[in-house]
Tab-separated table of C-alpha atoms in Angstrom:
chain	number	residue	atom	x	y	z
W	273	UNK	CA	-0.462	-0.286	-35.063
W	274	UNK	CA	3.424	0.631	-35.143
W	275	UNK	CA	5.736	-1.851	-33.777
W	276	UNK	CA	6.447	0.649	-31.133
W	277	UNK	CA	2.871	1.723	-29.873
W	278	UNK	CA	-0.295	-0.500	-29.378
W	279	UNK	CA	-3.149	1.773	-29.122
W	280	UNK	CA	-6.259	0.735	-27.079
W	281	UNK	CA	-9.840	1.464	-27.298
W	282	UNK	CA	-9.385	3.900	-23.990
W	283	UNK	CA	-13.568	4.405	-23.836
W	284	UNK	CA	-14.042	0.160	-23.802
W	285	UNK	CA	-11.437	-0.635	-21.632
W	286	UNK	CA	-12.805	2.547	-19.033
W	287	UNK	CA	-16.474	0.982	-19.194
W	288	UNK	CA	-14.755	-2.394	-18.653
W	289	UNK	CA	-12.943	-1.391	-15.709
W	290	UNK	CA	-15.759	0.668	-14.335
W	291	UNK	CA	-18.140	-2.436	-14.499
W	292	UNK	CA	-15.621	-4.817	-12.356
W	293	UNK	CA	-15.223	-1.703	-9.771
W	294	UNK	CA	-19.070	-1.216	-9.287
W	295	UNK	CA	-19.901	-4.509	-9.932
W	296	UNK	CA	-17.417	-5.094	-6.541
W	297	UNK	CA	-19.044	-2.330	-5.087
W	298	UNK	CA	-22.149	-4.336	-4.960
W	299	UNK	CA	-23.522	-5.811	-1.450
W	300	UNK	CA	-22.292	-9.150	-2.438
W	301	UNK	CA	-18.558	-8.167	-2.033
W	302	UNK	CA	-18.944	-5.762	1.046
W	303	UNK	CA	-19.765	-6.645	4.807
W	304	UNK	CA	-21.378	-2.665	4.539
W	305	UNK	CA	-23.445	-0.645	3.445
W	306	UNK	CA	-21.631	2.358	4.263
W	307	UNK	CA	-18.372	1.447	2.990
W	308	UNK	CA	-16.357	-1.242	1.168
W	309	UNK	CA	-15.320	-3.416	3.773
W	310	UNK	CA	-13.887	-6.893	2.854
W	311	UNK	CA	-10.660	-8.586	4.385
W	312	UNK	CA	-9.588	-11.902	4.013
W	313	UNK	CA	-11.654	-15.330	4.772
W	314	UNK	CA	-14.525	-13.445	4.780
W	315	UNK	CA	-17.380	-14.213	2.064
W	316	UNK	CA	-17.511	-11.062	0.654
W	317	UNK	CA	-13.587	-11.031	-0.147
W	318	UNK	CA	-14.047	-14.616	-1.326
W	319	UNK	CA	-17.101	-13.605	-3.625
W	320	UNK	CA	-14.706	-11.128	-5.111
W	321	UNK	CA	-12.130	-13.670	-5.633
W	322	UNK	CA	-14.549	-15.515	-7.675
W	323	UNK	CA	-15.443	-12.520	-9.339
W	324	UNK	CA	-11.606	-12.336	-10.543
W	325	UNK	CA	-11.184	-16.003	-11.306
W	326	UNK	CA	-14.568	-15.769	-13.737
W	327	UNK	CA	-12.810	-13.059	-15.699
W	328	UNK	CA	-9.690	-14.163	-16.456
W	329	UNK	CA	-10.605	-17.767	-17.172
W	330	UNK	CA	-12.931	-15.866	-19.799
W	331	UNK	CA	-9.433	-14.791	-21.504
W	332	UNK	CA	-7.887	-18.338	-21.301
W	333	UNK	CA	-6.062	-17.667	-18.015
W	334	UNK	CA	-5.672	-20.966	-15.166
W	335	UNK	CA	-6.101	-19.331	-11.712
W	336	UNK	CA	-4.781	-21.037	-8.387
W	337	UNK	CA	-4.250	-20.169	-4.637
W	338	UNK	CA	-1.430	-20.298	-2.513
W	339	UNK	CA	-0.921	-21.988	0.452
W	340	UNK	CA	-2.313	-19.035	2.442
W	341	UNK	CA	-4.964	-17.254	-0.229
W	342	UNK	CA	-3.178	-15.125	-2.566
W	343	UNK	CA	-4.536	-15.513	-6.099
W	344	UNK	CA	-2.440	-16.614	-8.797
W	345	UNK	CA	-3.592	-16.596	-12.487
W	346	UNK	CA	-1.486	-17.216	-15.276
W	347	UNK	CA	-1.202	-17.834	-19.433
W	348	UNK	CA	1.730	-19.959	-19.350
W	349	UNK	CA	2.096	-23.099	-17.330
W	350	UNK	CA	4.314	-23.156	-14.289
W	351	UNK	CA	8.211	-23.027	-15.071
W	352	UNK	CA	7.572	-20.203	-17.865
W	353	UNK	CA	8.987	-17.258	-17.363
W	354	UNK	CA	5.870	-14.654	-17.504
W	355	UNK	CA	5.095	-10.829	-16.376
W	356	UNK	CA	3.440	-10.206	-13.516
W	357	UNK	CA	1.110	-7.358	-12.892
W	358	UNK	CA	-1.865	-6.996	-9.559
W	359	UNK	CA	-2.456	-5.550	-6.825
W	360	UNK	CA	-5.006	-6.158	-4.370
W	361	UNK	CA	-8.954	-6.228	-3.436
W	362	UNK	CA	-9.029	-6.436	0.260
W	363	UNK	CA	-10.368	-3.189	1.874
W	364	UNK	CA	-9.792	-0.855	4.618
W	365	UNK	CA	-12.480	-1.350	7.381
W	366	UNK	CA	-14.275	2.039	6.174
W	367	UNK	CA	-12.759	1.782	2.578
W	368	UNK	CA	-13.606	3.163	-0.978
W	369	UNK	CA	-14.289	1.448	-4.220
W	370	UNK	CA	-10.786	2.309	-5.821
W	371	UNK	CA	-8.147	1.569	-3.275
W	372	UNK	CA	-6.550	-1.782	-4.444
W	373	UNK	CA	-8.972	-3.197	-6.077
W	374	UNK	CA	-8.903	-0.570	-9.003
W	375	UNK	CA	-4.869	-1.926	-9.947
W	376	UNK	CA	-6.471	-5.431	-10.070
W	377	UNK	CA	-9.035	-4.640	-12.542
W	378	UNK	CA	-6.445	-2.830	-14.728
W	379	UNK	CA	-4.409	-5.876	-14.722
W	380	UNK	CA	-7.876	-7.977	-15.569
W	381	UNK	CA	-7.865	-5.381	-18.449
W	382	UNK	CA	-4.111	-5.648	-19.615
W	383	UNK	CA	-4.929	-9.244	-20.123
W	384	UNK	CA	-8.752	-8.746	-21.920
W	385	UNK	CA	-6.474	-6.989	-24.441
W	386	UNK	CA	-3.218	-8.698	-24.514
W	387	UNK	CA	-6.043	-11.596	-26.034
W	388	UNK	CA	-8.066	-9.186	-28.103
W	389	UNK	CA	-4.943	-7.984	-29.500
W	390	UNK	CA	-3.652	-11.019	-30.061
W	391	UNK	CA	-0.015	-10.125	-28.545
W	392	UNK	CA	0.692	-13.439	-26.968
W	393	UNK	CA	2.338	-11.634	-23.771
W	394	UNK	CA	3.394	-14.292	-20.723
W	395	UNK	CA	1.569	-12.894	-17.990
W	396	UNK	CA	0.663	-13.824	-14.578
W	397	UNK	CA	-1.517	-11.844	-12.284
W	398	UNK	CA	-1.618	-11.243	-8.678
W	399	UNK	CA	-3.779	-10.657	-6.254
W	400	UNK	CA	-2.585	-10.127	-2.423
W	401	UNK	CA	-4.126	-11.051	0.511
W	402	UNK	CA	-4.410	-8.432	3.181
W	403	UNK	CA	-2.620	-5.604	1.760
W	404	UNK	CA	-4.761	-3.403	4.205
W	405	UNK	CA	-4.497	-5.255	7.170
W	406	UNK	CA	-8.341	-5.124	8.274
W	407	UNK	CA	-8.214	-8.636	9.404
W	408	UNK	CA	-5.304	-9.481	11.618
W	409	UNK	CA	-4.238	-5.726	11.689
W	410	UNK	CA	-1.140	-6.726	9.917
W	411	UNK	CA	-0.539	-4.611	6.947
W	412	UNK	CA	0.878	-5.923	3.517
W	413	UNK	CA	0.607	-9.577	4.952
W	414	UNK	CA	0.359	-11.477	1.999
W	415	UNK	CA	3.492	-10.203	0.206
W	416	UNK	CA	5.440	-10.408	3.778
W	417	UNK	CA	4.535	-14.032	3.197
W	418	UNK	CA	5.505	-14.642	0.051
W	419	UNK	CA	8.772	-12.483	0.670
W	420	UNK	CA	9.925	-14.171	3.392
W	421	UNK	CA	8.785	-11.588	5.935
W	422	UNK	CA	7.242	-13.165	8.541
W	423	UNK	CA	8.148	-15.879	11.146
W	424	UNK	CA	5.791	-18.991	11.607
W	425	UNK	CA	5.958	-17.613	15.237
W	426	UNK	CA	4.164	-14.569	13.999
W	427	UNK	CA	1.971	-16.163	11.779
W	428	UNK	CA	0.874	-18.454	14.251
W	429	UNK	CA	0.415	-15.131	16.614
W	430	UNK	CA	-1.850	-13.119	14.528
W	431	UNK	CA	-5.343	-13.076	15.813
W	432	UNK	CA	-8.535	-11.666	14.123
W	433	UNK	CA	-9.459	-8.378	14.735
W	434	UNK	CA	-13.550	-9.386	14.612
W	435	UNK	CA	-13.412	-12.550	17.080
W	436	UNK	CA	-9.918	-12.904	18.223
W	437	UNK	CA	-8.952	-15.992	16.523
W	438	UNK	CA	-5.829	-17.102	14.998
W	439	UNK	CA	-4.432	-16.285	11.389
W	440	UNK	CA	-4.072	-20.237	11.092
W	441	UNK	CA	-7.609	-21.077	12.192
W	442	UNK	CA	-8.886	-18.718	10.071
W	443	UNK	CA	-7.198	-19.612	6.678
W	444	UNK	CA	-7.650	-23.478	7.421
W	445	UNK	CA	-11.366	-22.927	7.950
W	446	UNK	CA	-11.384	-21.139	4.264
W	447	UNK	CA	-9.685	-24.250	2.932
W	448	UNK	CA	-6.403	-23.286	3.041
W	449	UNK	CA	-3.215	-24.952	4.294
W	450	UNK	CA	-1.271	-22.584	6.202
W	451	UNK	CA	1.189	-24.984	7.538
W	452	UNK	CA	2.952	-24.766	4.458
W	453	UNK	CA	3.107	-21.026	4.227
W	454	UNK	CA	6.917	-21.006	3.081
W	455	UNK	CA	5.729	-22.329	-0.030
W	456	UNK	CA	4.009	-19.316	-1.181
W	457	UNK	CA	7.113	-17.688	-2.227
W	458	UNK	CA	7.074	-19.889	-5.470
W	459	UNK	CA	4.512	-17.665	-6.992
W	460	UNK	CA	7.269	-14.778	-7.631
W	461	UNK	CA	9.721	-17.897	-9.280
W	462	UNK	CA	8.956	-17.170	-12.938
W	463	UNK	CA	8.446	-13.645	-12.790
W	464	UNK	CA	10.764	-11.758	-14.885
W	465	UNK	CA	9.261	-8.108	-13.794
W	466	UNK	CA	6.508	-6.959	-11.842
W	467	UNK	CA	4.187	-4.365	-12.122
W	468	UNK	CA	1.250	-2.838	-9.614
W	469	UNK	CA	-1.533	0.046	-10.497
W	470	UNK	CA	-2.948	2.132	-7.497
W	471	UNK	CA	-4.395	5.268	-6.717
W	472	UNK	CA	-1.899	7.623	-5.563
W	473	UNK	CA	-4.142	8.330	-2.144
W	474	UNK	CA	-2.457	11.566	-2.287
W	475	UNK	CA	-3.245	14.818	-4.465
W	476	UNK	CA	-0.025	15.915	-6.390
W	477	UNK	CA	-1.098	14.461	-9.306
W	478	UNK	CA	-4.187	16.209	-9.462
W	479	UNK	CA	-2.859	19.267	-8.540
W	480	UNK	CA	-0.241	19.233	-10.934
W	481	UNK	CA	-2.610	18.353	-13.637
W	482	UNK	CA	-0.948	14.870	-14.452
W	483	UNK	CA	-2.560	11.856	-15.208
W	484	UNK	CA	-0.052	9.108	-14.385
W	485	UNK	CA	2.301	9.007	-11.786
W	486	UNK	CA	5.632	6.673	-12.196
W	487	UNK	CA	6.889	5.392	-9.132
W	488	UNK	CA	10.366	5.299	-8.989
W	489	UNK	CA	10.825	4.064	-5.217
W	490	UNK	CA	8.454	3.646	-2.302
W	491	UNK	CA	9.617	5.432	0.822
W	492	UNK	CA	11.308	4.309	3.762
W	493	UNK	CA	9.611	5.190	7.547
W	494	UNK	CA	10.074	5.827	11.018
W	495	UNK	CA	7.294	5.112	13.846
W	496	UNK	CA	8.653	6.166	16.960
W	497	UNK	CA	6.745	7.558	20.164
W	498	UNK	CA	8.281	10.344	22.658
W	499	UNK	CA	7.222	10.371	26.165
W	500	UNK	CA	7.610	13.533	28.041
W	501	UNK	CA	7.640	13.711	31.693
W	502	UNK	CA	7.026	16.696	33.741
W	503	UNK	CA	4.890	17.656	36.532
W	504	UNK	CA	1.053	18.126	36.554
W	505	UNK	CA	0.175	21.090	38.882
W	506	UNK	CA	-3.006	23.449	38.996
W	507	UNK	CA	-3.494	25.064	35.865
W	508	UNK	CA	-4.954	28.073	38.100
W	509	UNK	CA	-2.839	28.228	41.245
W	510	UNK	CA	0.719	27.046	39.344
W	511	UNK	CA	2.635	30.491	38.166
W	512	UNK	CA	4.150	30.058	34.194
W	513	UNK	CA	7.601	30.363	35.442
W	514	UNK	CA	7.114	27.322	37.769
W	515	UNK	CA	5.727	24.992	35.845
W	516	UNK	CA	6.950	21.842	33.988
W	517	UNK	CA	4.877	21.449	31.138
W	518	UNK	CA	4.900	18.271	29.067
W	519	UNK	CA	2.145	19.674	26.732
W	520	UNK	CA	4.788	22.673	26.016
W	521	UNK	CA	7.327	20.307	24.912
W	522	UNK	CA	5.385	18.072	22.525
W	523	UNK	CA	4.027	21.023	20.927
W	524	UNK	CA	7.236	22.639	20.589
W	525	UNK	CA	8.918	19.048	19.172
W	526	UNK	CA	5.269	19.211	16.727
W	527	UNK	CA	6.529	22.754	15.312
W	528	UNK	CA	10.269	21.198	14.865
W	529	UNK	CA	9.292	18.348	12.779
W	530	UNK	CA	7.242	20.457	10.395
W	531	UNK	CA	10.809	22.045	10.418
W	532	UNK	CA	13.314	19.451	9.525
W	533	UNK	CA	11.114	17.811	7.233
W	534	UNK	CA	10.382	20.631	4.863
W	535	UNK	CA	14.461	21.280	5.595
W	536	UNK	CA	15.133	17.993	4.629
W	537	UNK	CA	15.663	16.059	0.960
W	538	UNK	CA	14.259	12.948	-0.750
W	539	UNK	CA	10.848	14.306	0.035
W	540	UNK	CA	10.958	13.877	3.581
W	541	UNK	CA	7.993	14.604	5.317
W	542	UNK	CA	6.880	14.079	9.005
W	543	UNK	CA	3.514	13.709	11.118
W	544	UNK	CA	2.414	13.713	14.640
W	545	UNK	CA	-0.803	11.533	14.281
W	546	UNK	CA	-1.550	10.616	18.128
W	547	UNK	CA	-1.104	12.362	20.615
W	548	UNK	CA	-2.019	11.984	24.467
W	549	UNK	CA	-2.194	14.233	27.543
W	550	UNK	CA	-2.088	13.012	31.279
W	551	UNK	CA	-3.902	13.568	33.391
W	552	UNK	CA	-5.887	15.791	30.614
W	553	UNK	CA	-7.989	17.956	32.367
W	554	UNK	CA	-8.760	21.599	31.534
W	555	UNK	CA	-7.459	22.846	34.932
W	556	UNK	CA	-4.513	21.024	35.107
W	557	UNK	CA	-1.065	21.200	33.911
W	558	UNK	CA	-0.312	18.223	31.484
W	559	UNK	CA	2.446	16.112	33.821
W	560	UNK	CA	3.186	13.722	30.856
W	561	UNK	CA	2.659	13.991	26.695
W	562	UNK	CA	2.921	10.639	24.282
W	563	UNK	CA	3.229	11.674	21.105
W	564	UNK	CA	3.823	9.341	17.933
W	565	UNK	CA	6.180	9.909	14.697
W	566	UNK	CA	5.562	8.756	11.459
W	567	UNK	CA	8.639	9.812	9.044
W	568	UNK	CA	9.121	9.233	5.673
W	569	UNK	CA	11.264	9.990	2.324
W	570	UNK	CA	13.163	7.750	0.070
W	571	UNK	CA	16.582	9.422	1.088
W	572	UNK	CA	17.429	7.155	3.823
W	573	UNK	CA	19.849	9.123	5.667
W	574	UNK	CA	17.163	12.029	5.447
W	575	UNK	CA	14.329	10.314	6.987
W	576	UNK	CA	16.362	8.470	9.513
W	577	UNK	CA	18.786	12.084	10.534
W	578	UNK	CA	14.535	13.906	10.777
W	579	UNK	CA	13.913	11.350	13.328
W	580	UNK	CA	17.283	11.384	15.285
W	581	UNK	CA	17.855	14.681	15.338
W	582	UNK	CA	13.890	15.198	16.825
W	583	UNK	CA	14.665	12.668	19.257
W	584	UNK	CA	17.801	14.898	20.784
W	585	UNK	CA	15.613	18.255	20.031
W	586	UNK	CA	12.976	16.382	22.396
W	587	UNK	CA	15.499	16.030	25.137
W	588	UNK	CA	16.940	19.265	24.818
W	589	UNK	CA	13.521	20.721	25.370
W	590	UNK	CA	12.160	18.750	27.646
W	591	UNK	CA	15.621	19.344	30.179
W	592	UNK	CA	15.087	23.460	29.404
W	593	UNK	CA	11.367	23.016	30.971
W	594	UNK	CA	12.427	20.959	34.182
W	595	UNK	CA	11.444	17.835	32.356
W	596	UNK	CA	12.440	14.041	30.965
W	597	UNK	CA	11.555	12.877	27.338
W	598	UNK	CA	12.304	8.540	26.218
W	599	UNK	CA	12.400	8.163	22.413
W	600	UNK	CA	10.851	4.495	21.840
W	601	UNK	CA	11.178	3.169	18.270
W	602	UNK	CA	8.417	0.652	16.962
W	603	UNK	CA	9.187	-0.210	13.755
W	604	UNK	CA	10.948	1.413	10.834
W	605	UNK	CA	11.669	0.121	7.065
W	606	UNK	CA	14.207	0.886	4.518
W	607	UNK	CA	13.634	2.775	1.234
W	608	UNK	CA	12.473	0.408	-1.625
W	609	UNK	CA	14.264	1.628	-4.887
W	610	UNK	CA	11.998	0.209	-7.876
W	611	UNK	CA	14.057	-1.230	-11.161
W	612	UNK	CA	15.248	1.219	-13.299
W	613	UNK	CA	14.802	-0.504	-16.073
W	614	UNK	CA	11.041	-1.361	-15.500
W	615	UNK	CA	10.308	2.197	-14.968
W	616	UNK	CA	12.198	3.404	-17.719
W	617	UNK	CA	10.175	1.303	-20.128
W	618	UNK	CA	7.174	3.032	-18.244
W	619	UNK	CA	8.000	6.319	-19.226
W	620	UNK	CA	8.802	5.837	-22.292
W	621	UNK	CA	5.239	4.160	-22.865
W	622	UNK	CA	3.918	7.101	-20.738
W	623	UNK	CA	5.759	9.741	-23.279
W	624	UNK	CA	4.526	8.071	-26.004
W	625	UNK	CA	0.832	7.887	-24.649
W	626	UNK	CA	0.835	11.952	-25.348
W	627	UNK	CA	-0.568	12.041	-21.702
W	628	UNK	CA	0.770	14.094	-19.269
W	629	UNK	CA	2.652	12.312	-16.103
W	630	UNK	CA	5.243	12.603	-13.577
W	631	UNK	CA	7.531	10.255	-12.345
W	632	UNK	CA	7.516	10.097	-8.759
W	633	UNK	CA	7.915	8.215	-5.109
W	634	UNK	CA	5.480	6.829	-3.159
W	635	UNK	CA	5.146	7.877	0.121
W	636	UNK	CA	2.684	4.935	1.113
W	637	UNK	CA	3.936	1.110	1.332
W	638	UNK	CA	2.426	-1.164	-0.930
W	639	UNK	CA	2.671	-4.797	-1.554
W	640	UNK	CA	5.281	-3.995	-4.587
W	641	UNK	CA	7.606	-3.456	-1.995
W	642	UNK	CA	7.865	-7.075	-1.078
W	643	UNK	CA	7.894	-8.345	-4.736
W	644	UNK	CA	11.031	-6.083	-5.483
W	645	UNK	CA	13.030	-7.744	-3.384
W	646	UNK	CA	12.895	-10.631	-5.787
W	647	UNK	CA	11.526	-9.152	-9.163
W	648	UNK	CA	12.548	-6.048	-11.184
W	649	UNK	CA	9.303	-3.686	-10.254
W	650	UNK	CA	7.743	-0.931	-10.798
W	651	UNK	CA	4.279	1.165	-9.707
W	652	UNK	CA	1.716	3.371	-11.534
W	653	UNK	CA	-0.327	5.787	-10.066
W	654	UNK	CA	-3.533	7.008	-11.104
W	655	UNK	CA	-5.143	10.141	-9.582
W	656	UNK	CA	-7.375	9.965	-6.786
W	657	UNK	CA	-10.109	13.226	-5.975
W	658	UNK	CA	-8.645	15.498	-3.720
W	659	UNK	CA	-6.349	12.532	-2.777
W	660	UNK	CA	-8.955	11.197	-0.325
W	661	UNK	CA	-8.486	6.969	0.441
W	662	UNK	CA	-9.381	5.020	2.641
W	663	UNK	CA	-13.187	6.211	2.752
W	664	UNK	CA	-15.845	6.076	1.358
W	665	UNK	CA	-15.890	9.182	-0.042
W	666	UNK	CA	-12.777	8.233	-2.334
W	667	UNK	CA	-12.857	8.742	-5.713
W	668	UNK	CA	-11.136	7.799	-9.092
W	669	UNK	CA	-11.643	7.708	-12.963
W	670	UNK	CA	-11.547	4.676	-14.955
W	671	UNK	CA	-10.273	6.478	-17.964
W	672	UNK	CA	-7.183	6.695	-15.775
W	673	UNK	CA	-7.137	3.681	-15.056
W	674	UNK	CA	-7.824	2.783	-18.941
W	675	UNK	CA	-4.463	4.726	-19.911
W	676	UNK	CA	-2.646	3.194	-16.972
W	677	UNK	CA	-3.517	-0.552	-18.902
W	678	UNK	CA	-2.513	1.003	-21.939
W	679	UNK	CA	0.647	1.978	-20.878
W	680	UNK	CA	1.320	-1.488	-18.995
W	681	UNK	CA	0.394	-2.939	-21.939
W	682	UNK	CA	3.016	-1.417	-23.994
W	683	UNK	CA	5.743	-1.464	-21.259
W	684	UNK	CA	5.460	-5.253	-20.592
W	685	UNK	CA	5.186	-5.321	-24.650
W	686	UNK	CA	8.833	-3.641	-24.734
W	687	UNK	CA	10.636	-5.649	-21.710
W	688	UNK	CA	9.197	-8.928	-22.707
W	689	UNK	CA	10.682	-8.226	-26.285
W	690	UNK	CA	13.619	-7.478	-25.283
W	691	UNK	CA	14.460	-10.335	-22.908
């Protein structure tokens, strides 16, 4: 082994990380049999947990929880400074095997070898709770709480999707002490970078025959709704030239997205995922359209200019047809740019892998977004089949997942080294 470049055993660490992923597959870690379904307090997520814990206290790693049920587990005591590499294992309500819980078991594996290998690297992994939000339909919660990115108003607002009951009754139940949530940000304190595996849940790795993607920021979004207001009349009976069509308009604003975000730079892109029609009935005239916006990119004054300038392009239509559109924003995030020095040291261990990658963004938000407001970070994506996630039907390859650890391995090898 060159000082440079730590070769694994790719086909041992794949079977490794294959056996945690089906092993979790298993109807001990999913409340179904049709899909992986496990979100926080539940047995099945707390079975997989334990699953964690037993493997890295096999490589001489002391695992904790937080205050609110993130899993710590670490090779130094507390007050070193250490490495920190995760994901998470919570699922989407009619998830796959891979989502999350695939950049968890390549973490599992980085530290299997960083023992094997006898490399002595300070590491500390990470699991997050609720990354998918299937529990209190709050996405990325666990990180928010660790970053600072909740209220204890909130907190003590969130109610369970399955039986209505609070965030705090829930995690106290499970044995945790939410009341002292603020504490949980001490589990990013020693970290001196950060690191998360996923699947890309998108297809331009596979199509562009790559097998590593490195993330160089995660996107900024929009989510906005436009309500148009026009007037429902006979669909029969009404003549075209009379008519004030609120359908007309939201399809017309659908068509001018697509525009301005293939116009538009940072890798902008736009979507119309709901969409509503009053008083929709075939024979009548839509007399109101609510449509929603979901735009992203990691050029901020792209994204933001897509959705301004399709909130005046609403208006503008809506006034030519005889109608009234509102633009109503509900939430919208800045662009995270990842360290440049943590990815750098990830493509230079992806280079040297002889593997063929591409650095890129991502366009979903993941838990690393919260870390790197604290912690040089970085992400690597693995491909996913046809970029299906969130379903069952979602597929990955552990051999990917295998070079991903291997290229961790050396990249942590090379920042840790060099301080």
């Amino acid at each position: 082994m060159s000082e440079r470049w730590i070769s694994i055993d790719r086909e041992r660490s794949a079977r490794r990380i294959e056996r945690d992923i089906e092993t979790l597959a298993g109807p001990d870690y999913t409340r179904s049999r049709e899909a992986i379904r496990r979100y926080a307090y539940t047995p099945e997520y707390r079975n997989t947990l334990d699953y964690f814990i037993k493997e890295l206290e096999a490589v001489g790693f002391r695992c904790t929880e937080d205050p609110v049920g993130n899993l710590v587990a670490r090779n130094r005591p507390a007050g070193e400074r250490v490495f920190g590499i995760g994901s998470h294992c919570d699922s989407n309500r009619n998830g796959g095997k891979y989502d999350g819980t695939m950049g968890v078991a390549a973490a599992v594996e980085v530290c299997r070898l960083n023992e094997e290998l006898g490399l002595n690297l300070p590491l500390q992994v990470i699991s997050f709770l609720e990354e998918e939000g299937s529990g209190f339909g709050q996405m990325v919660l666990g990180s928010r709480i660790v970053a600072g990115r909740v209220s204890e108003e909130e907190l003590r607002s969130f109610r369970a999707i399955d039986d209505g009951r609070t965030f705090f009754e829930h995690a106290k139940e499970a044995g945790y002490e939410p009341e002292r949530w603020r504490e949980c940000a001490r589990i990013l304190d020693d970290l001196v970078g950060w690191i998360e595996l996923h699947i890309e849940q998108a297809r331009v790795l596979e199509d562009t025959g790559n097998r590593l993607g490195i993330v160089d920021a995660i996107a900024g979004y929009v989510h906005a709704d436009i309500t148009v207001r026009g007037r429902s009349d006979h669909a029969g009976a009404t003549p075209m030239d009379l008519r004030s069509d609120a359908g007309l308009v939201m399809a017309e604003c659908m068509l001018e997205l697509e525009r301005l975000a293939r116009e538009a730079p940072g890798d902008t892109v736009g979507t119309v995922g709901e969409v509503e029609l009053e008083p929709n009935l075939i024979n009548a005239v839509p007399g109101r359209a609510r449509f929603s916006l979901d735009i992203r990119g990691v050029d901020e004054e792209a994204f933001r200019g897509v959705a301004r300038r399709l909130r005046d392009f609403a208006a503008e239509s809506a006034r030519r047809r005889g109608a009234t559109s509102e633009y109503s924003e509900r939430q919208s995030l800045s662009v995270t740019p990842l360290d440049k020095r943590v990815v750098g040291a990830l493509e230079e261990a992806a280079r040297a892998s002889g593997e063929p990658y591409l650095r890129m963004p991502s366009g979903a938000a993941h838990d690393t977004m919260c870390v790197a407001d604290r912690v040089p970070s970085a992400m690597v994506f693995v491909p996913c089949e046809g970029g299906v996630s969130h379903s069952p039907e979602e597929r990955a390859d552990p051999a990917d997942a295998a070079l991903g650890a291997e290229v961790m391995l050396n990249a942590i090898r090379r920042l840790v080294a060099a301080g």
